[in-house]
Short mmCIF file of C-alpha atoms in Angstrom, two decimals:
data_model
loop_
_atom_site.label_atom_id
_atom_site.label_comp_id
_atom_site.label_asym_id
_atom_site.label_seq_id
_atom_site.Cartn_x
_atom_site.Cartn_y
_atom_site.Cartn_z
CA MET A 849 -3.74 5.25 14.83
CA LEU A 850 -0.40 6.85 15.09
CA SER A 851 0.02 10.61 14.92
CA ARG A 852 2.25 12.04 12.12
CA LYS A 853 3.63 14.50 14.42
CA GLY A 854 5.40 13.08 17.54
CA LEU A 855 5.19 9.32 17.33
CA VAL A 856 5.86 9.22 13.63
CA PRO A 857 9.24 10.71 12.71
CA ASP A 858 9.77 12.56 9.40
CA ASP A 859 12.51 10.26 8.08
CA TYR A 860 10.17 7.46 7.10
CA LEU A 861 6.81 7.00 5.54
CA LEU A 862 3.70 5.17 6.55
CA THR A 863 2.57 3.29 3.36
CA ARG A 864 -1.12 4.25 3.68
CA LEU A 865 -1.21 7.23 6.01
CA ALA A 866 1.27 9.26 3.94
CA GLU A 867 -1.34 10.12 1.32
CA ASP A 868 -0.79 13.89 1.75
CA VAL A 869 2.99 13.76 1.40
CA GLN A 870 4.07 17.05 -0.09
CA GLN A 871 6.23 16.50 -3.16
CA PRO A 872 9.07 19.05 -3.57
CA LYS A 873 8.59 21.56 -6.36
CA PHE A 874 11.26 21.85 -8.89
CA LYS A 875 11.86 24.92 -11.01
CA GLY A 876 12.70 24.46 -14.65
CA LYS A 877 12.68 20.79 -15.33
CA ALA A 878 9.31 19.14 -14.62
CA ARG A 879 9.27 16.37 -12.04
CA LYS A 880 9.01 12.78 -13.37
CA ALA A 881 5.56 11.33 -12.82
CA ARG A 882 5.56 8.40 -10.45
CA PHE A 883 4.31 4.99 -11.40
CA VAL A 884 3.85 4.03 -7.85
CA ALA A 885 3.41 6.90 -5.26
CA LYS A 886 5.26 6.94 -1.89
CA ASN A 887 2.19 5.79 -0.05
CA GLY A 888 1.65 2.83 -2.40
CA THR A 889 -1.10 3.98 -4.67
CA CYS A 890 -0.54 3.37 -8.39
CA ASN A 891 -0.58 6.57 -10.51
CA VAL A 892 -2.52 5.14 -13.41
CA ALA A 893 -5.61 6.55 -14.79
CA HIS A 894 -7.86 4.15 -16.81
CA THR A 895 -9.66 6.11 -19.61
CA ASN A 896 -11.80 5.23 -22.62
CA ILE A 897 -13.28 2.01 -21.07
CA ARG A 898 -16.16 1.23 -23.38
CA GLU A 899 -17.37 -2.00 -21.81
CA GLN A 900 -18.49 -0.65 -18.41
CA GLY A 901 -20.85 -3.60 -18.05
CA ARG A 902 -17.98 -5.79 -17.10
CA PHE A 903 -17.94 -4.21 -13.73
CA LEU A 904 -21.40 -5.44 -12.96
CA LEU A 905 -20.43 -8.99 -13.75
CA ASP A 906 -18.64 -8.94 -10.36
CA VAL A 907 -21.03 -7.00 -8.24
CA PHE A 908 -19.58 -7.90 -4.94
CA THR A 909 -16.01 -6.71 -5.83
CA THR A 910 -17.49 -3.57 -7.35
CA LEU A 911 -19.41 -2.81 -4.19
CA VAL A 912 -16.19 -3.40 -2.08
CA ASP A 913 -14.15 -1.02 -4.33
CA LEU A 914 -16.63 1.83 -4.05
CA LYS A 915 -16.19 4.74 -1.71
CA TRP A 916 -17.62 4.50 1.79
CA LEU A 917 -20.27 7.08 0.93
CA HIS A 918 -21.50 5.28 -2.12
CA THR A 919 -21.51 1.92 -0.35
CA LEU A 920 -23.65 3.28 2.51
CA ILE A 921 -25.99 4.88 0.09
CA ILE A 922 -26.41 1.54 -1.81
CA PHE A 923 -26.74 -0.33 1.45
CA THR A 924 -29.67 2.08 2.64
CA MET A 925 -31.38 2.05 -0.75
CA SER A 926 -31.25 -1.70 -1.16
CA PHE A 927 -33.31 -2.21 1.96
CA LEU A 928 -35.64 0.68 1.43
CA CYS A 929 -36.34 -0.28 -2.27
CA SER A 930 -37.00 -3.93 -1.26
CA TRP A 931 -39.35 -2.92 1.58
CA LEU A 932 -41.26 -0.53 -0.74
CA LEU A 933 -41.40 -3.16 -3.51
CA PHE A 934 -42.95 -5.86 -1.32
CA ALA A 935 -45.14 -3.26 0.41
CA MET A 936 -46.69 -2.66 -2.97
CA VAL A 937 -47.07 -6.46 -3.54
CA TRP A 938 -48.75 -6.78 -0.07
CA TRP A 939 -51.07 -3.92 -0.79
CA LEU A 940 -52.05 -5.36 -4.15
CA ILE A 941 -52.78 -8.71 -2.47
CA ALA A 942 -54.98 -7.01 0.08
CA PHE A 943 -56.67 -4.87 -2.54
CA ALA A 944 -57.47 -7.89 -4.79
CA HIS A 945 -58.82 -9.94 -1.91
CA GLY A 946 -60.87 -7.06 -0.54
CA ASP A 947 -59.06 -6.73 2.78
CA LEU A 948 -59.11 -2.94 2.48
CA ASP A 949 -62.89 -2.73 2.68
CA GLN A 950 -64.72 -2.96 6.03
CA LYS A 951 -66.15 -6.52 6.36
CA GLY A 952 -68.05 -8.48 8.97
CA ASP A 953 -66.57 -10.61 11.80
CA ASP A 954 -66.72 -13.63 9.68
CA PHE A 955 -64.43 -12.28 6.98
CA VAL A 956 -60.86 -13.77 6.86
CA PRO A 957 -58.23 -11.58 5.19
CA CYS A 958 -55.02 -12.62 3.55
CA VAL A 959 -53.07 -10.55 5.97
CA THR A 960 -54.59 -9.17 9.14
CA ASP A 961 -54.66 -5.41 10.07
CA ILE A 962 -53.70 -4.20 6.54
CA HIS A 963 -55.93 -1.10 5.91
CA SER A 964 -53.58 1.14 3.78
CA PHE A 965 -50.32 1.34 2.05
CA SER A 966 -48.65 2.53 5.31
CA SER A 967 -49.71 -0.66 7.14
CA ALA A 968 -48.58 -2.76 4.08
CA PHE A 969 -45.14 -1.06 4.36
CA LEU A 970 -44.88 -1.88 8.08
CA PHE A 971 -45.87 -5.45 7.45
CA SER A 972 -43.12 -5.59 4.68
CA ILE A 973 -40.48 -4.42 7.12
CA GLU A 974 -41.68 -6.92 9.76
CA VAL A 975 -41.49 -9.82 7.33
CA GLN A 976 -38.04 -9.03 5.90
CA VAL A 977 -36.22 -8.27 9.19
CA THR A 978 -37.93 -11.12 10.92
CA ILE A 979 -39.62 -9.16 13.64
CA GLY A 980 -43.24 -9.15 14.60
CA PHE A 981 -45.29 -6.87 16.72
CA GLY A 982 -48.27 -9.32 16.98
CA GLY A 983 -50.72 -7.24 15.12
CA ARG A 984 -50.26 -8.39 11.45
CA MET A 985 -49.73 -11.85 10.16
CA VAL A 986 -50.37 -13.93 7.17
CA THR A 987 -53.49 -16.38 7.28
CA GLU A 988 -54.25 -19.50 5.41
CA GLU A 989 -56.95 -17.71 3.22
CA CYS A 990 -54.53 -16.83 0.33
CA LEU A 991 -51.93 -19.05 -1.35
CA SER A 992 -50.40 -16.01 -3.04
CA ALA A 993 -49.70 -14.42 0.29
CA ILE A 994 -47.79 -17.51 1.50
CA VAL A 995 -45.72 -17.52 -1.81
CA VAL A 996 -44.86 -13.80 -1.43
CA LEU A 997 -43.92 -14.47 2.26
CA ILE A 998 -41.50 -17.15 1.24
CA ILE A 999 -40.00 -14.99 -1.66
CA GLN A 1000 -39.43 -12.00 0.50
CA ASN A 1001 -37.70 -13.99 3.16
CA ILE A 1002 -35.27 -15.38 0.56
CA VAL A 1003 -34.70 -11.92 -1.03
CA GLY A 1004 -34.02 -10.43 2.46
CA LEU A 1005 -31.51 -13.11 3.26
CA LEU A 1006 -29.67 -12.40 -0.04
CA ILE A 1007 -29.48 -8.74 0.57
CA ASN A 1008 -28.26 -9.23 4.10
CA ALA A 1009 -25.60 -11.51 2.95
CA ILE A 1010 -24.35 -9.30 0.17
CA MET A 1011 -24.50 -6.06 1.89
CA LEU A 1012 -23.26 -7.24 5.31
CA GLY A 1013 -20.47 -9.13 3.55
CA CYS A 1014 -19.53 -5.93 1.65
CA ILE A 1015 -19.44 -3.90 4.81
CA PHE A 1016 -17.27 -6.45 6.67
CA MET A 1017 -14.82 -6.78 3.71
CA LYS A 1018 -14.42 -3.02 3.55
CA THR A 1019 -13.72 -2.80 7.21
CA ALA A 1020 -11.33 -5.82 7.16
CA GLN A 1021 -9.45 -4.94 4.02
CA ALA A 1022 -5.80 -5.89 3.99
CA ASN A 1023 -4.61 -2.46 3.11
CA ARG A 1024 -5.46 -1.28 6.62
CA ARG A 1025 -2.72 -3.58 8.01
CA ALA A 1026 -0.32 -2.03 5.64
CA GLU A 1027 -0.61 1.29 7.32
CA THR A 1028 1.91 0.10 9.93
CA LEU A 1029 4.38 -1.28 7.49
CA ILE A 1030 7.01 1.39 6.92
CA PHE A 1031 9.73 2.14 4.26
CA SER A 1032 12.65 4.48 4.54
CA LYS A 1033 12.04 7.77 2.65
CA HIS A 1034 15.31 7.39 0.79
CA ALA A 1035 17.26 4.54 -0.71
CA VAL A 1036 21.10 4.37 -0.37
CA ILE A 1037 24.00 2.94 -2.57
CA SER A 1038 27.26 2.08 -0.88
CA ILE A 1039 29.74 -0.70 -0.27
CA ARG A 1040 28.59 -3.70 1.69
CA ASN A 1041 30.47 -6.98 1.91
CA ASN A 1042 32.97 -5.72 -0.65
CA ARG A 1043 30.23 -5.05 -3.22
CA LEU A 1044 28.32 -2.02 -4.41
CA CYS A 1045 24.74 -2.39 -3.19
CA PHE A 1046 21.49 -0.73 -3.44
CA MET A 1047 19.68 -0.73 -0.09
CA ILE A 1048 16.40 0.28 1.56
CA ARG A 1049 15.09 -0.29 5.10
CA LEU A 1050 11.58 -1.46 5.97
CA GLY A 1051 9.83 -2.30 9.31
CA ASP A 1052 6.55 -3.21 11.00
CA LEU A 1053 5.28 -1.11 13.82
CA ARG A 1054 2.95 -3.87 15.22
CA LYS A 1055 3.95 -6.70 17.35
CA SER A 1056 1.73 -9.04 15.41
CA MET A 1057 3.89 -10.53 12.58
CA ILE A 1058 3.50 -10.66 8.85
CA ILE A 1059 3.80 -14.34 8.04
CA SER A 1060 5.59 -15.47 4.93
CA ALA A 1061 6.67 -12.01 4.09
CA THR A 1062 8.35 -11.51 0.74
CA VAL A 1063 10.01 -8.46 -0.91
CA ARG A 1064 10.16 -7.75 -4.68
CA MET A 1065 11.99 -4.93 -6.45
CA GLN A 1066 11.37 -3.64 -9.96
CA VAL A 1067 13.00 -0.91 -11.96
CA VAL A 1068 10.63 1.09 -14.02
CA ARG A 1069 12.13 3.18 -16.84
CA ARG A 1070 11.67 4.26 -20.39
CA SER A 1071 13.48 1.91 -22.90
CA THR A 1072 13.75 1.27 -26.51
CA THR A 1073 13.92 -2.23 -28.06
CA PRO A 1074 16.40 -3.13 -30.89
CA GLU A 1075 13.49 -2.86 -33.37
CA GLY A 1076 12.80 0.68 -32.33
CA GLU A 1077 9.82 0.07 -30.18
CA VAL A 1078 9.53 2.53 -27.36
CA VAL A 1079 8.33 1.07 -24.06
CA PRO A 1080 7.32 3.87 -21.79
CA LEU A 1081 7.03 1.81 -18.61
CA ASP A 1082 9.52 -1.04 -18.88
CA GLN A 1083 9.40 -3.13 -15.68
CA ILE A 1084 12.55 -4.97 -14.96
CA ASP A 1085 12.96 -7.27 -11.89
CA ILE A 1086 15.99 -6.84 -9.72
CA HIS A 1087 17.23 -9.61 -7.44
CA MET A 1088 17.98 -9.24 -3.72
CA ASP A 1089 20.76 -10.63 -1.63
CA ASN A 1090 19.31 -13.21 0.71
CA PRO A 1091 21.37 -15.99 2.33
CA VAL A 1092 18.34 -18.29 2.36
CA GLY A 1093 18.01 -18.10 -1.37
CA THR A 1094 14.58 -16.72 -1.55
CA ASN A 1095 12.86 -13.35 -1.03
CA GLY A 1096 11.33 -14.57 2.28
CA ILE A 1097 12.12 -12.32 5.41
CA PHE A 1098 11.51 -12.59 9.09
CA LEU A 1099 10.06 -9.11 9.75
CA VAL A 1100 10.31 -8.73 13.52
CA ALA A 1101 12.71 -5.77 13.51
CA PRO A 1102 13.54 -3.28 10.82
CA LEU A 1103 15.44 -4.91 8.07
CA ILE A 1104 17.85 -3.51 5.32
CA ILE A 1105 16.93 -5.08 2.05
CA CYS A 1106 20.00 -5.23 -0.15
CA HIS A 1107 20.42 -5.60 -3.93
CA ILE A 1108 23.87 -6.30 -5.30
CA ILE A 1109 24.63 -4.18 -8.33
CA ASN A 1110 26.26 -6.80 -10.55
CA LYS A 1111 26.27 -7.64 -14.33
CA ASP A 1112 22.71 -8.77 -14.14
CA SER A 1113 21.44 -5.61 -12.42
CA PRO A 1114 19.72 -2.80 -14.34
CA LEU A 1115 21.75 -0.32 -12.19
CA TYR A 1116 25.04 -1.89 -13.44
CA GLU A 1117 25.94 0.93 -15.80
CA LEU A 1118 24.69 3.87 -13.84
CA SER A 1119 27.01 6.29 -12.07
CA PRO A 1120 26.00 9.04 -9.65
CA ALA A 1121 25.82 11.50 -12.48
CA ASP A 1122 23.91 9.04 -14.77
CA LEU A 1123 21.52 8.39 -11.86
CA GLN A 1124 20.45 11.93 -11.77
CA LYS A 1125 20.08 12.26 -15.57
CA ASN A 1126 18.12 9.09 -16.17
CA ASP A 1127 14.44 9.11 -15.21
CA ILE A 1128 14.22 5.71 -13.34
CA GLU A 1129 11.95 4.49 -10.60
CA VAL A 1130 12.60 1.69 -8.18
CA ILE A 1131 9.47 0.04 -7.03
CA VAL A 1132 9.49 -2.14 -3.68
CA VAL A 1133 6.62 -4.44 -2.96
CA LEU A 1134 6.14 -6.16 0.40
CA GLU A 1135 3.69 -8.96 0.52
CA GLY A 1136 2.65 -11.37 3.40
CA VAL A 1137 -0.15 -12.87 5.46
CA VAL A 1138 -1.56 -10.97 8.49
CA GLU A 1139 -1.10 -13.25 11.44
CA THR A 1140 -4.25 -12.21 13.27
CA THR A 1141 -6.68 -12.34 10.34
CA GLY A 1142 -4.98 -14.68 7.79
CA ILE A 1143 -5.64 -12.07 5.04
CA THR A 1144 -2.90 -11.38 2.48
CA THR A 1145 -1.66 -7.73 2.58
CA GLN A 1146 0.67 -5.73 0.33
CA ALA A 1147 2.55 -2.51 0.89
CA ARG A 1148 4.26 -0.68 -1.77
CA THR A 1149 6.51 2.38 -2.29
CA SER A 1150 8.93 3.69 -4.93
CA TYR A 1151 12.10 5.73 -5.16
CA LEU A 1152 12.93 8.17 -7.85
CA SER A 1153 16.52 9.03 -8.95
CA ASP A 1154 16.76 12.11 -6.66
CA GLU A 1155 15.59 9.85 -3.66
CA ILE A 1156 18.52 7.49 -4.11
CA LEU A 1157 21.50 8.73 -1.89
CA TRP A 1158 24.83 7.69 -3.36
CA GLY A 1159 27.66 6.98 -0.84
CA GLN A 1160 25.55 6.64 2.26
CA ARG A 1161 24.44 3.79 4.46
CA PHE A 1162 21.69 3.35 7.15
CA VAL A 1163 22.74 3.73 10.77
CA PRO A 1164 21.91 0.91 13.21
CA THR A 1165 18.57 1.14 15.06
CA ILE A 1166 18.70 -2.06 17.20
CA THR A 1167 20.40 -2.05 20.59
CA GLU A 1168 20.49 -4.64 23.50
CA GLU A 1169 19.17 -3.23 26.75
CA GLU A 1170 18.76 -5.54 29.77
CA GLY A 1171 18.41 -8.78 27.70
CA THR A 1172 15.85 -7.25 25.38
CA TYR A 1173 16.49 -5.90 21.86
CA ALA A 1174 15.22 -2.30 21.55
CA VAL A 1175 14.36 -0.65 18.23
CA ASP A 1176 14.87 3.21 18.03
CA TYR A 1177 12.51 4.24 15.27
CA SER A 1178 13.87 7.78 15.35
CA LYS A 1179 16.92 6.52 13.60
CA PHE A 1180 14.94 4.56 11.04
CA GLY A 1181 15.77 6.66 8.06
CA ASN A 1182 19.02 8.16 9.14
CA ALA A 1183 21.98 7.62 6.91
CA ILE A 1184 25.71 8.56 7.11
CA ARG A 1185 28.25 9.10 4.42
CA VAL A 1186 30.81 6.38 3.77
CA PRO A 1187 33.65 5.98 1.38
CA THR A 1188 32.10 4.88 -1.93
CA PRO A 1189 33.36 4.81 -5.55
CA SER A 1190 31.88 7.68 -7.61
CA CYS A 1191 31.63 5.55 -10.71
CA SER A 1192 29.31 2.83 -12.02
CA ALA A 1193 29.63 -0.77 -10.95
CA LYS A 1194 30.75 -1.58 -14.48
CA LYS A 1195 33.45 0.97 -14.42
CA LEU A 1196 34.49 -0.22 -11.02
CA ASP A 1197 34.80 -3.81 -12.25
CA GLU A 1198 36.83 -2.67 -15.14
CA ASP A 1199 39.26 -0.79 -12.97
CA GLY A 1200 39.86 -3.78 -10.73
CA GLY A 1201 36.93 -3.96 -8.30
CA ILE A 1202 36.50 -2.93 -4.62
CA ALA A 1203 40.00 -4.17 -3.71
CA ARG A 1204 41.57 -1.70 -5.98
CA PHE A 1205 39.39 1.14 -4.66
CA LYS A 1206 40.23 0.39 -1.10
CA LEU A 1207 43.95 0.30 -1.92
CA HIS A 1208 43.74 3.61 -3.64
CA GLU A 1209 41.77 4.98 -0.74
CA HIS A 1210 44.30 3.92 1.79
CA SER A 1211 47.31 5.21 -0.34
CA THR A 1212 45.60 8.71 -0.90
CA PRO A 1213 45.16 10.64 2.33
CA ARG A 1214 41.81 12.16 2.90
CA PRO A 1215 41.46 16.13 2.58
CA SER A 1216 41.30 16.52 6.29
CA VAL A 1217 44.49 14.43 6.72
CA ARG A 1218 46.25 16.32 3.98
CA ARG A 1219 45.35 19.66 5.65
CA ARG A 1220 46.68 18.35 8.93
CA GLN A 1221 50.02 17.19 7.36
CA LEU A 1222 50.34 20.61 5.63
CA SER A 1223 49.82 22.53 8.84
CA LEU A 1224 52.35 20.39 10.70
CA ARG A 1225 54.80 20.92 7.85
CA ILE A 1226 54.45 24.71 7.98
CA LYS A 1227 54.81 24.68 11.65
CA ARG A 1228 58.06 22.76 11.58
CA GLN A 1229 59.52 25.03 8.97
CA SER A 1230 58.65 28.05 11.00
CA THR A 1231 60.38 26.63 14.02
CA ILE A 1232 63.71 26.11 12.07
CA SER A 1233 66.36 28.68 12.81
CA PRO A 1234 67.64 30.84 10.13
CA LEU A 1235 71.30 30.02 11.22
CA ALA A 1236 70.59 26.35 10.70
#
């Protein structure tokens, strides 16, 4: 497992290991509650569930979802209770047949060498875990003993199948693979291919691939319908720019996932100022099949308004070195400032689009250029002779 200090830089987050990410504290205005945390956990508390018995209808899933401590306690108690239960049955059979009393050599007991409850308990363990020490065994004297032997074997197999399957599923859960799927800590908005785009970066630290990986994005915000109904968590899908035409990606190296802010985008009318005023949350979901195990995994993260950087883009992380593509994860979340319109995409389209913005940018010198021109003008004026 990667260390958070050293191997894991601070400019990106592990989807599962970052459970103790310290959230910045704001004075005055309270911070908006997240629908999905940065580590992928859903910030939803289920309360007032009256029909608790529904969880017992799916016992296996309930056991897998429990904490490890509770699972181990149930695992231990299931075997102990079954051993004690059948030990009581074996003791009752021996007591009813008279095996506990001292008899002659011609007496044939139902189970040999059972003289107390302790010996019955040991015999119960030997039967259920299919081990035998050679001292205790069932004879042909009692039909009930043969029936109980068959029942205990079947019950023991069922307990083994359920509990061992539960332990296996907990150790092989797909969210463990998601610990090495990483997202950039911040999202950016800038010009890409002559369009205003919302972008994030994701990557995979393992060499084993995620097969059929797909990425989905949603905007979660508070909205009001024309009828006046208030929807506190309105989930709106946003589409991503993919030349293949689908959301499928080939996640071998870190990729920049891009969403074009057009008329169909929920971010179309948001300017940098509106983005900070509105409480919106962009949820990113990565799904795929683990190549080594064939189990479907999912990694999630989210970006609040203050985690979306306007006018910046990610720096390249891939370089070619001696015929091999090298990925520098220290630059995974680094972004640089680039010229970007400080208005919404809707306002930009109304003013003539990106071409008008670039024309205005080239015609208007930058502040540094203007200062340089002014200093040259002052220097020229100072060199002019008074007689001239």
